[in-house]
PDB file of C-alpha atoms in Angstrom:
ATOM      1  CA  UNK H   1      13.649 130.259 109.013  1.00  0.00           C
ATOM      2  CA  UNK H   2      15.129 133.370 109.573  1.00  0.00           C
ATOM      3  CA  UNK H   3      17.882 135.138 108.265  1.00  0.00           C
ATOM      4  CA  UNK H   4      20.670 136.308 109.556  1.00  0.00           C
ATOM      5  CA  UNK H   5      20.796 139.958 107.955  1.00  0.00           C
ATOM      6  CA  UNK H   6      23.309 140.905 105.831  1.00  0.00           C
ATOM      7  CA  UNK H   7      26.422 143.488 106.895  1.00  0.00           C
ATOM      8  CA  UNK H   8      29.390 144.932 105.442  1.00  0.00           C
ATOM      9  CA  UNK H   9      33.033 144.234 106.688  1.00  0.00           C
ATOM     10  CA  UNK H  10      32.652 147.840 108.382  1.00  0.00           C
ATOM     11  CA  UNK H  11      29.652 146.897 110.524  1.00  0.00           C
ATOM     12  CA  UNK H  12      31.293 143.545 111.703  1.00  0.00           C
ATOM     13  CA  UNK H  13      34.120 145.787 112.980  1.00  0.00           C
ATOM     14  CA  UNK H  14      31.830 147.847 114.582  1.00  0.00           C
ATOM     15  CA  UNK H  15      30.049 145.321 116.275  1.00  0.00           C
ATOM     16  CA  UNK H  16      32.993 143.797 117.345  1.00  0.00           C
ATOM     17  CA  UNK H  17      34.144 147.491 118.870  1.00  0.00           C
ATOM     18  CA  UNK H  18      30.492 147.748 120.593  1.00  0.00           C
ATOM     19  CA  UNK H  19      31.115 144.814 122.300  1.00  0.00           C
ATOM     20  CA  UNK H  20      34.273 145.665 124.247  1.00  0.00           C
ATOM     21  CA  UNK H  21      37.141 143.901 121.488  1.00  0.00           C
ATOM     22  CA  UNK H  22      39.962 145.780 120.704  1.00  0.00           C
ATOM     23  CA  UNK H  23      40.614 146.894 117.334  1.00  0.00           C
ATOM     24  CA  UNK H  24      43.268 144.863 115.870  1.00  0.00           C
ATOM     25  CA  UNK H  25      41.732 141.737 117.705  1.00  0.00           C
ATOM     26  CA  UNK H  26      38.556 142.282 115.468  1.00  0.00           C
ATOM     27  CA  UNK H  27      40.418 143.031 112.451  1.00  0.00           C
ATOM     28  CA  UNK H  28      43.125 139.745 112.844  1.00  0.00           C
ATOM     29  CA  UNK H  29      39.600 137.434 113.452  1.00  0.00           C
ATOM     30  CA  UNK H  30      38.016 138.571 110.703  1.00  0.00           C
ATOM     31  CA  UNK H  31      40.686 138.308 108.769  1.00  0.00           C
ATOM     32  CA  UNK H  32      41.089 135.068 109.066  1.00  0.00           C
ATOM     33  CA  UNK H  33      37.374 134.040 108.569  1.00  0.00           C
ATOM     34  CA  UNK H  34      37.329 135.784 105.004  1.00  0.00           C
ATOM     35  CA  UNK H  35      40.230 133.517 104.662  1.00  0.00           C
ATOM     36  CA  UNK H  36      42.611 136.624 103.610  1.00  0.00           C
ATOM     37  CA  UNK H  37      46.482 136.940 105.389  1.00  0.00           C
ATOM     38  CA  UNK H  38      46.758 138.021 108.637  1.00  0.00           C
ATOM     39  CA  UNK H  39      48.980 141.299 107.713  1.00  0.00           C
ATOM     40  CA  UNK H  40      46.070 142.429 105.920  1.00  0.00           C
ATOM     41  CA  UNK H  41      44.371 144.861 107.640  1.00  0.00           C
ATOM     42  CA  UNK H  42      44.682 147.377 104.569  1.00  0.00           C
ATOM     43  CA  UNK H  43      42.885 145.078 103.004  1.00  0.00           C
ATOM     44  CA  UNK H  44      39.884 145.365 105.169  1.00  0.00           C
ATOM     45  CA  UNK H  45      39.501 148.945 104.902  1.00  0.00           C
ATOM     46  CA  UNK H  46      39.699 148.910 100.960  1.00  0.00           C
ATOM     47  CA  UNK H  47      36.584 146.345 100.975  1.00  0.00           C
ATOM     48  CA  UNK H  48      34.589 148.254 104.185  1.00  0.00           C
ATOM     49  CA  UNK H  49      31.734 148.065 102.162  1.00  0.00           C
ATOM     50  CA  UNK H  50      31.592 144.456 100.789  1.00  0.00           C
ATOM     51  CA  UNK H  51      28.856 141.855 101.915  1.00  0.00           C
ATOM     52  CA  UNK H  52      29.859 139.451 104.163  1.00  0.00           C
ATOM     53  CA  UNK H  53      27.637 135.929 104.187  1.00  0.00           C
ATOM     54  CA  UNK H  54      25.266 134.922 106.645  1.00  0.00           C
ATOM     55  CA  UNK H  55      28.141 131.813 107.634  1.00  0.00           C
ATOM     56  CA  UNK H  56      30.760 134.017 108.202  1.00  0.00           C
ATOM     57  CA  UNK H  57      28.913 136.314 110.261  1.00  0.00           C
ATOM     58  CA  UNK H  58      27.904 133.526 112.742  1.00  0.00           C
ATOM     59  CA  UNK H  59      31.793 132.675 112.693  1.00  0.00           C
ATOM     60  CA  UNK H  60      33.145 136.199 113.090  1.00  0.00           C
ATOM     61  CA  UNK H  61      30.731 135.973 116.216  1.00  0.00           C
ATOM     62  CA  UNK H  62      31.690 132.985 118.294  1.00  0.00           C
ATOM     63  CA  UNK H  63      35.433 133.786 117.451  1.00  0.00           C
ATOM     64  CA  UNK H  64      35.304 137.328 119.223  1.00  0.00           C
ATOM     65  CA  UNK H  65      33.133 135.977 121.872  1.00  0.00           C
ATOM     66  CA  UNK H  66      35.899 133.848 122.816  1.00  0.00           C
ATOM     67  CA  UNK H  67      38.449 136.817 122.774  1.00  0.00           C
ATOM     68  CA  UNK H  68      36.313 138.299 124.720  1.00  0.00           C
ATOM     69  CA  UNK H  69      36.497 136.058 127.213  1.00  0.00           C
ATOM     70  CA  UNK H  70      40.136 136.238 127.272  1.00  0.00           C
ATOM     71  CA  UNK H  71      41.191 133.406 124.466  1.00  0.00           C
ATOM     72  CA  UNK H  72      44.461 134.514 122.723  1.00  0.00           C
ATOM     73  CA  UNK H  73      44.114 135.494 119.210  1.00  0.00           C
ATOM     74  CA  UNK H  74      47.020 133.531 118.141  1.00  0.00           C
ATOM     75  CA  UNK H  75      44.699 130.368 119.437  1.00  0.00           C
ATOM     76  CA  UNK H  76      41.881 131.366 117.969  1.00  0.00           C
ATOM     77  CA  UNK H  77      43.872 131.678 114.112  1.00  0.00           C
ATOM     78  CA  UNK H  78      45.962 129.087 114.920  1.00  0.00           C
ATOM     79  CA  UNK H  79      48.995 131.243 113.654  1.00  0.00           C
ATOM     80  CA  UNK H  80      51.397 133.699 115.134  1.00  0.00           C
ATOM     81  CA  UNK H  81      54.042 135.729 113.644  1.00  0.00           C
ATOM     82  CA  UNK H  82      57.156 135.963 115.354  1.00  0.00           C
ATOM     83  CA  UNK H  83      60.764 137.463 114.368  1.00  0.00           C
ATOM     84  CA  UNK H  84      58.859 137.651 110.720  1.00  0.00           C
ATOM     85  CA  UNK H  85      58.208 133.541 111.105  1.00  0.00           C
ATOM     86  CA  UNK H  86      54.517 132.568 111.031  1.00  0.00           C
ATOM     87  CA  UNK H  87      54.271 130.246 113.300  1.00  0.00           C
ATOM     88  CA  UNK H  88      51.681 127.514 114.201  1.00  0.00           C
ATOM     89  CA  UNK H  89      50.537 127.688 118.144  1.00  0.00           C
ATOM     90  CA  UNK H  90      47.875 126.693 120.106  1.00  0.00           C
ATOM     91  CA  UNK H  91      47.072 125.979 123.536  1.00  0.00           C
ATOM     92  CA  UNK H  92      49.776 123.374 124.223  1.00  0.00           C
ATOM     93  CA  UNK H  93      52.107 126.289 124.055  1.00  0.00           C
ATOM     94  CA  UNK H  94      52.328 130.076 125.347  1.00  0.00           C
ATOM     95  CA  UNK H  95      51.058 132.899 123.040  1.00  0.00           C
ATOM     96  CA  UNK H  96      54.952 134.275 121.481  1.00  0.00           C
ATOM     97  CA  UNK H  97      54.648 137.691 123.009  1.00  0.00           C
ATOM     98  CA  UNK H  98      56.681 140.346 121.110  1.00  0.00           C
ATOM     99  CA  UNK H  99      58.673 141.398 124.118  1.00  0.00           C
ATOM    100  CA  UNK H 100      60.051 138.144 123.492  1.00  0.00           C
ATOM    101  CA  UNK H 101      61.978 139.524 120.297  1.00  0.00           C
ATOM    102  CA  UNK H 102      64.226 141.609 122.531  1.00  0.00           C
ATOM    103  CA  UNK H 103      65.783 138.074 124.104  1.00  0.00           C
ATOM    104  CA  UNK H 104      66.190 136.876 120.315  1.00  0.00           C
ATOM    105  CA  UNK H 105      67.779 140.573 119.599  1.00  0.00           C
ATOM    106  CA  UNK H 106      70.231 140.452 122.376  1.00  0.00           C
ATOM    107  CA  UNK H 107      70.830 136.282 121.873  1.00  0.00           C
ATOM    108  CA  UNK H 108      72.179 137.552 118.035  1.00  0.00           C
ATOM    109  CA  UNK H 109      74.316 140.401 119.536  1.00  0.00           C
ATOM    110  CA  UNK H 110      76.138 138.483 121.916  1.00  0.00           C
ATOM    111  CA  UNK H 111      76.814 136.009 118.966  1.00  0.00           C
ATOM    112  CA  UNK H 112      77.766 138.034 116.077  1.00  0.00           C
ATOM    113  CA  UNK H 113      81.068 137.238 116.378  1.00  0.00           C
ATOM    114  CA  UNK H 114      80.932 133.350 117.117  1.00  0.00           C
ATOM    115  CA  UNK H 115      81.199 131.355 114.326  1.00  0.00           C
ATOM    116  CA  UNK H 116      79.470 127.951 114.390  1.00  0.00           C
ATOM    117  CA  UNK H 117      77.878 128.709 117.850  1.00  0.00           C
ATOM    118  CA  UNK H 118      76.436 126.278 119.668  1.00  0.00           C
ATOM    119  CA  UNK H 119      72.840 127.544 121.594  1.00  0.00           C
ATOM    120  CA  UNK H 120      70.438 125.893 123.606  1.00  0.00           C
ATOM    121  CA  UNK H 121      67.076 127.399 123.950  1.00  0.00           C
ATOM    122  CA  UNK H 122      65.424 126.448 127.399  1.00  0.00           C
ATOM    123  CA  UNK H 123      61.391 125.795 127.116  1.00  0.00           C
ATOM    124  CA  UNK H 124      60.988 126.567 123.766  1.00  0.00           C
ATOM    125  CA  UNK H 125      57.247 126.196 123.647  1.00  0.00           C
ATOM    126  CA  UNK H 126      56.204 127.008 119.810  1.00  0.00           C
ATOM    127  CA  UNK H 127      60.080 126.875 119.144  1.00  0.00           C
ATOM    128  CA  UNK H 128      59.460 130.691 118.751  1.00  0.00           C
ATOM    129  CA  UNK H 129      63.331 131.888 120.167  1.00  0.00           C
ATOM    130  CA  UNK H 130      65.049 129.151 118.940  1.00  0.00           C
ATOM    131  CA  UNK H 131      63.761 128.534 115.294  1.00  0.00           C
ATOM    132  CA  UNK H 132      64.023 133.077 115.233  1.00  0.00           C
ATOM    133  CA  UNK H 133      67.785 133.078 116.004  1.00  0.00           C
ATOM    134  CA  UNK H 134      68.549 129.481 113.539  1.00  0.00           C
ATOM    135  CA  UNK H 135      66.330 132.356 110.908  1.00  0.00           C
ATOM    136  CA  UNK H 136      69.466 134.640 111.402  1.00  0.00           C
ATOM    137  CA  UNK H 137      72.492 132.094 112.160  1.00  0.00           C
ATOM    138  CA  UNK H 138      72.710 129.218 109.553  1.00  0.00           C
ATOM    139  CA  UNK H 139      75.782 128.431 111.275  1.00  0.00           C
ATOM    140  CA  UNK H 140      74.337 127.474 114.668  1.00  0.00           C
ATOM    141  CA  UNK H 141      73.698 124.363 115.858  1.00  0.00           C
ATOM    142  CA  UNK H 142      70.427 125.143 117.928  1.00  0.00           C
ATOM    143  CA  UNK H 143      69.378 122.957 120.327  1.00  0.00           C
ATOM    144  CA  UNK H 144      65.572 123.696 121.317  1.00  0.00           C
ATOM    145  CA  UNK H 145      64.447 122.002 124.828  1.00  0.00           C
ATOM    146  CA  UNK H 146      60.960 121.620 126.860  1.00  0.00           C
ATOM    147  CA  UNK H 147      60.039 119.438 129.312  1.00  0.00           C
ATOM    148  CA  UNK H 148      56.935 119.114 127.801  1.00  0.00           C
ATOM    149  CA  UNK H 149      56.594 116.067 124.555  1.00  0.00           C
ATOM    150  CA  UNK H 150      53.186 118.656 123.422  1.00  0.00           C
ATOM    151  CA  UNK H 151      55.295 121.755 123.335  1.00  0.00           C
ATOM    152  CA  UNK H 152      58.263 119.467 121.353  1.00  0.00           C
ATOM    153  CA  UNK H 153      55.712 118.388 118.907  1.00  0.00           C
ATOM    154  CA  UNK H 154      54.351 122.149 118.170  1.00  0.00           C
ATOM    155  CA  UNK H 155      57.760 123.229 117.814  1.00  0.00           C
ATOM    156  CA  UNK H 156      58.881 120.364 115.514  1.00  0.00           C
ATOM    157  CA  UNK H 157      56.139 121.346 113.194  1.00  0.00           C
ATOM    158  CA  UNK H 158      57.086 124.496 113.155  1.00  0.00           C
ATOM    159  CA  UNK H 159      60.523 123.654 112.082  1.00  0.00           C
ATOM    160  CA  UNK H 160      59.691 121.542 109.716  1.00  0.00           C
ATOM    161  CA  UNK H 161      57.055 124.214 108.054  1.00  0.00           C
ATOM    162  CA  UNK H 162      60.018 126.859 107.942  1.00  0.00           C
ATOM    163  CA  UNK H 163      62.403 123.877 107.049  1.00  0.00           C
ATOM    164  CA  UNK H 164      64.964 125.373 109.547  1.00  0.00           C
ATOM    165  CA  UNK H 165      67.113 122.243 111.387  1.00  0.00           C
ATOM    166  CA  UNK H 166      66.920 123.154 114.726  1.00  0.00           C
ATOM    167  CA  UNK H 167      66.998 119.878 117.298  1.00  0.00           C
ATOM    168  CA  UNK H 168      64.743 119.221 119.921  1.00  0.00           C
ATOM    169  CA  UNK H 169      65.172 117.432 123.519  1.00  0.00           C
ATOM    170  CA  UNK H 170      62.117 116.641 125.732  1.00  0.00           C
ATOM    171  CA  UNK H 171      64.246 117.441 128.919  1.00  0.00           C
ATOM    172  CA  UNK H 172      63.769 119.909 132.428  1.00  0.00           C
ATOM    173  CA  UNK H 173      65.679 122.571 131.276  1.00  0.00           C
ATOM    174  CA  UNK H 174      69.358 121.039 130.801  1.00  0.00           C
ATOM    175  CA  UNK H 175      68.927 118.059 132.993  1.00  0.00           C
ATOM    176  CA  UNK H 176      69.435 115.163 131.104  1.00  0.00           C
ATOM    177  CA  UNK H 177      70.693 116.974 127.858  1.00  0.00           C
ATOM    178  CA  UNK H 178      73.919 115.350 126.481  1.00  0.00           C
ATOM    179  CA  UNK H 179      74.713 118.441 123.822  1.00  0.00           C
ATOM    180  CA  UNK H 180      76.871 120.960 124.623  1.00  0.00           C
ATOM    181  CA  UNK H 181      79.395 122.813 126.235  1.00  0.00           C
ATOM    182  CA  UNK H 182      76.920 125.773 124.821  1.00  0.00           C
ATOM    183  CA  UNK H 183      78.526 129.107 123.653  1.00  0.00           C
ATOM    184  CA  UNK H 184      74.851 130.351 124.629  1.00  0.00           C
ATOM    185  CA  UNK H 185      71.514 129.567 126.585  1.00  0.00           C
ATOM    186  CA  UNK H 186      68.655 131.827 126.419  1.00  0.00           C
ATOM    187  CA  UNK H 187      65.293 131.040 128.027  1.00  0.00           C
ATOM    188  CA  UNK H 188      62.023 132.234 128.523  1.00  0.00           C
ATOM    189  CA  UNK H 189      60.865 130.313 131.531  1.00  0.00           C
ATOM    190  CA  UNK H 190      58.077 130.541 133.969  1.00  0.00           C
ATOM    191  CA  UNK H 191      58.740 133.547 135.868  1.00  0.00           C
ATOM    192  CA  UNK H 192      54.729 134.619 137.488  1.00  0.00           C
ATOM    193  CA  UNK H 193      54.257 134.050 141.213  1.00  0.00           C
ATOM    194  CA  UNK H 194      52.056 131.647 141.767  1.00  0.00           C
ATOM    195  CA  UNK H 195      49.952 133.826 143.590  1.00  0.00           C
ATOM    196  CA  UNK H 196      49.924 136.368 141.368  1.00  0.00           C
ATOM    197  CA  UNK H 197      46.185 137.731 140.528  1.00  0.00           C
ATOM    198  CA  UNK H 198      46.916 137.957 137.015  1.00  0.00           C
ATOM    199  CA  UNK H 199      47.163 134.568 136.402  1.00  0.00           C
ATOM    200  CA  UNK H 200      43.277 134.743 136.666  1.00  0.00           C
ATOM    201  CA  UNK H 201      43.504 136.418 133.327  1.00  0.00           C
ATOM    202  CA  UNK H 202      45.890 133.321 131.816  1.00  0.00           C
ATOM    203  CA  UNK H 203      43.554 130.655 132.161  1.00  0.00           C
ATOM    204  CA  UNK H 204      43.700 129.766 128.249  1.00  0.00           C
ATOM    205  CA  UNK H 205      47.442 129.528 128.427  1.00  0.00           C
ATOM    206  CA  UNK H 206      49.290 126.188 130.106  1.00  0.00           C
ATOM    207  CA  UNK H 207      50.051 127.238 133.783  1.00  0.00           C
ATOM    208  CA  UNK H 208      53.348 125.571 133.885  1.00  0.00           C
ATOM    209  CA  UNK H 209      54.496 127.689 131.441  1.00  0.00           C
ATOM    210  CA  UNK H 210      53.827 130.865 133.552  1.00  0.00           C
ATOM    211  CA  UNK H 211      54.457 130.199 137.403  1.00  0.00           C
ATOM    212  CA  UNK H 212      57.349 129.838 139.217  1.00  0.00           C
ATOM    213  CA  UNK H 213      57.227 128.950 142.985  1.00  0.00           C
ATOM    214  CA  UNK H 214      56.240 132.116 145.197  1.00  0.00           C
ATOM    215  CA  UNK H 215      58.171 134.693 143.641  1.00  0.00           C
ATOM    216  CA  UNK H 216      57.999 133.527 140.493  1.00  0.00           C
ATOM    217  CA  UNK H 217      62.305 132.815 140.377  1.00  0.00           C
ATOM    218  CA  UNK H 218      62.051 128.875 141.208  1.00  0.00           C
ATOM    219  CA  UNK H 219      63.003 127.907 137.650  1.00  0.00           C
ATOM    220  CA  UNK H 220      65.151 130.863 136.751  1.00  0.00           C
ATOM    221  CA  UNK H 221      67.154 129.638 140.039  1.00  0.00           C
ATOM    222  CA  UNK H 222      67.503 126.012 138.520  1.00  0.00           C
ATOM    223  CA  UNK H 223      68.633 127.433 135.495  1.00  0.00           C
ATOM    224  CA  UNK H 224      71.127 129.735 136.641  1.00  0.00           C
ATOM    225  CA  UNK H 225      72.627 126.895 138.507  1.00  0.00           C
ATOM    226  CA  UNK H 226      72.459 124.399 135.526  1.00  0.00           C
ATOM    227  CA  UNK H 227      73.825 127.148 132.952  1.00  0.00           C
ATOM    228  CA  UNK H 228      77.527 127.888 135.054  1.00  0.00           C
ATOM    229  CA  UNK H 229      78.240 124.190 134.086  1.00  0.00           C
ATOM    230  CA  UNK H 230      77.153 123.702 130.718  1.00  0.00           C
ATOM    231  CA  UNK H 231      78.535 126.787 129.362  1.00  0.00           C
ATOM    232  CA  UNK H 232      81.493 127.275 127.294  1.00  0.00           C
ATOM    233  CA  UNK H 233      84.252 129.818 129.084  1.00  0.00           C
ATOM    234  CA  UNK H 234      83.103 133.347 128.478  1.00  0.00           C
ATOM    235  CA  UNK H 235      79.339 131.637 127.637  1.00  0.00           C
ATOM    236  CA  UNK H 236      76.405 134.101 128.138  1.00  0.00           C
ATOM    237  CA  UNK H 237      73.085 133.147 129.888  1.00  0.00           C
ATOM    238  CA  UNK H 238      70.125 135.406 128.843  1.00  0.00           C
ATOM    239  CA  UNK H 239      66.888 135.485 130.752  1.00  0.00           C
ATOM    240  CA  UNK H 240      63.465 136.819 129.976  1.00  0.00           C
ATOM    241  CA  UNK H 241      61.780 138.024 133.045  1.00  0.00           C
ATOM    242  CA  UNK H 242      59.122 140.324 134.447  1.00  0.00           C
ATOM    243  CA  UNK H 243      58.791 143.372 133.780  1.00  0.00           C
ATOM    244  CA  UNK H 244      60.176 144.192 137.686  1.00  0.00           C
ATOM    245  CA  UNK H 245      62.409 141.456 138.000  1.00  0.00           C
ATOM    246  CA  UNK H 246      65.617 141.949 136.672  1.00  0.00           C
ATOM    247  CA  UNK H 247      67.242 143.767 140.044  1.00  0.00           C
ATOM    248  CA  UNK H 248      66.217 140.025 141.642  1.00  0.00           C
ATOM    249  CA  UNK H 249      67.600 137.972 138.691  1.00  0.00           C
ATOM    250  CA  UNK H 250      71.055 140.689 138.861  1.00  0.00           C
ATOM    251  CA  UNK H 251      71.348 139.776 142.416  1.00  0.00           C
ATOM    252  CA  UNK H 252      70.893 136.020 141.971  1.00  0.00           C
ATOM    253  CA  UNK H 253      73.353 136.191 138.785  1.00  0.00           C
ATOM    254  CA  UNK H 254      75.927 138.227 141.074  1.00  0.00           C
ATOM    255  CA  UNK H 255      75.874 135.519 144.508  1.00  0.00           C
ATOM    256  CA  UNK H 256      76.458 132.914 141.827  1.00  0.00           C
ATOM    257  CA  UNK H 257      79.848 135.231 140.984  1.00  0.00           C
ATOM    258  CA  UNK H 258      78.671 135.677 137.192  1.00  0.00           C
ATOM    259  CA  UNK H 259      80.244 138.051 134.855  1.00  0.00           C
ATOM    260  CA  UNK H 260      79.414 141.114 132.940  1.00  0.00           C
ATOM    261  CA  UNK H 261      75.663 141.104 134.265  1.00  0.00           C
ATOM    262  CA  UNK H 262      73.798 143.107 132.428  1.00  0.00           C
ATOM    263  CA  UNK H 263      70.018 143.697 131.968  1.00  0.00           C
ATOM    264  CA  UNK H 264      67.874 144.992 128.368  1.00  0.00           C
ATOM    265  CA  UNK H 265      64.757 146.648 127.522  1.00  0.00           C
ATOM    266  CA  UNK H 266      61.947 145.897 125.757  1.00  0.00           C
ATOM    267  CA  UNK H 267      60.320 148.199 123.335  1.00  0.00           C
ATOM    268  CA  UNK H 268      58.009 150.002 126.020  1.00  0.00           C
ATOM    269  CA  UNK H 269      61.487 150.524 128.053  1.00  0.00           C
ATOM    270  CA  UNK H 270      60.817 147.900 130.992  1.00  0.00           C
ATOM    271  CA  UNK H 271      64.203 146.031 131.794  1.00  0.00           C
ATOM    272  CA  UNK H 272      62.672 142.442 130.190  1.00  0.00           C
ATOM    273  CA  UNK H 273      65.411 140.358 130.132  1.00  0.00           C
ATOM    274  CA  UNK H 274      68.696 139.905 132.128  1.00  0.00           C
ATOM    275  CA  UNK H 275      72.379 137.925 130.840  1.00  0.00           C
ATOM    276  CA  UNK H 276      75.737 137.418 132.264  1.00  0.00           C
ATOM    277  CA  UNK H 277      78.841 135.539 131.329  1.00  0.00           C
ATOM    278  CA  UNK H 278      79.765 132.175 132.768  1.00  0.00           C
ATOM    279  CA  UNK H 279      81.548 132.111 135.874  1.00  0.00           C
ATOM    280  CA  UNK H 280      85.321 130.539 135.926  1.00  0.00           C
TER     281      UNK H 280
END
């Protein structure tokens, strides 16, 4: 039988590079086939030059294959870090993308001086928002929410791993919820058009958790409209969005006679997420 020849870490990487994956993707994969934590990519390049078996080869292999063809590297791991939380994901649930810290950043802002707030967090998926802002506010009473019982039971897990004691509904956005009034709602909802050619590129991830209607606003609509009543007087409503979205989601905020609306940007300066106050 033939064997599969033996390489160092460096020529994995390498071969990983050659065949179209992206740096860091090689580096997390790899990573977690020697079994070593994902933040250790020093790591790698002080053992270059170590032997890796003939197993772990073949497993390095069919892991980057499927990055290659477009499998998030949080699935493939099985682990994400968010907000500094490792989380657990897989493909019940979206990928946490870091943009998504800017909704958490502004969600702690608005509520810095609350005490005892009480926050919903519309689709949670992995619970990523929610169990990131009940990290900063021991105070809160966070209420995490998905219509979806596979996304509730990936997020419960994930609360239970970081023993934080956020609560969960299985609900469509706030229909059906009895908690509340909220002093804040934030959501990351489906916000892709469901014609939108990029989707071809999202096939690993669950569909309902990216498209909304034709111009991708359907949901953000229901939610604006389910938010004004379920809000606390001078409540905020925060919005993750596309990336050229967030004059639509002003203009639907304004006709609804919000307050104080306001958009933020991400970390590559795109205007990623949009709030406003209740309306009287």
């Amino acid at each position: 039988m033939t064997q599969t020849p033996q390489a160092t870490i460096a020529e994995l990487l390498l071969r990983a590079a050659q065949s179209g994956l992206a740096r860091i993707d090689a580096q997390m994969l790899l990573l977690h086939v020697l079994g070593q934590p994902q933040g250790g990519r020093a790591w790698l390049l002080a053992h270059d030059t170590d032997p890796v078996t003939a197993d772990t080869q073949t497993q390095f292999a069919a892991l980057c294959a499927r990055r290659v063809a477009g499998e998030p590297v949080a699935y493939l791991t099985g682990v994400k870090e968010f907000w500094g939380l490792p989380l657990r994901v897989d493909a019940r649930v979206l990928d946490p993308r870091p943009d998504t810290e800017t909704l958490v950043s502004w969600a702690l802002e608005v509520m810095a001086d609350v005490r005892n707030p009480v926050i919903a967090d519309l689709g949670t998926g992995s619970g990523a928002i929610a169990l990131a802002i009940q990290s900063e506010r021991p105070d809160a009473r966070v209420l995490a929410v998905d219509a979806s019982a596979d996304a509730i039971a990936v997020a419960q897990a994930n609360a239970a791993a970081l023993q934080l004691p956020v609560e969960f509904a299985l609900a469509n956005w706030l229909e059906g919820v009895a908690q509340g009034p909220f002093d804040l709602i934030v959501s990351n909802p489906p916000y892709i058009p469901a014609a939108d050619p990029h989707l071809a590129a999202l096939t690993h991830e669950p569909l309902c958790a990216l498209a909304s209607g034709a111009d991708g606003l359907d949901d953000i609509r229901r939610i604006i409209t389910q938010a004004q009543h379920r809000l606390k007087p001078g409540g905020w409503l925060l919005l993750e969005h596309g990336y050229d979205q967030s004059e639509a989601v002003q203009t639907l905020l304004r006709a609804a006679q919000w307050h104080a609306v306001q958009s933020q940007n991400d970390l590559a300066g795109c205007a990623r997420c949009t709030g406003a106050q209740r309306p009287d």
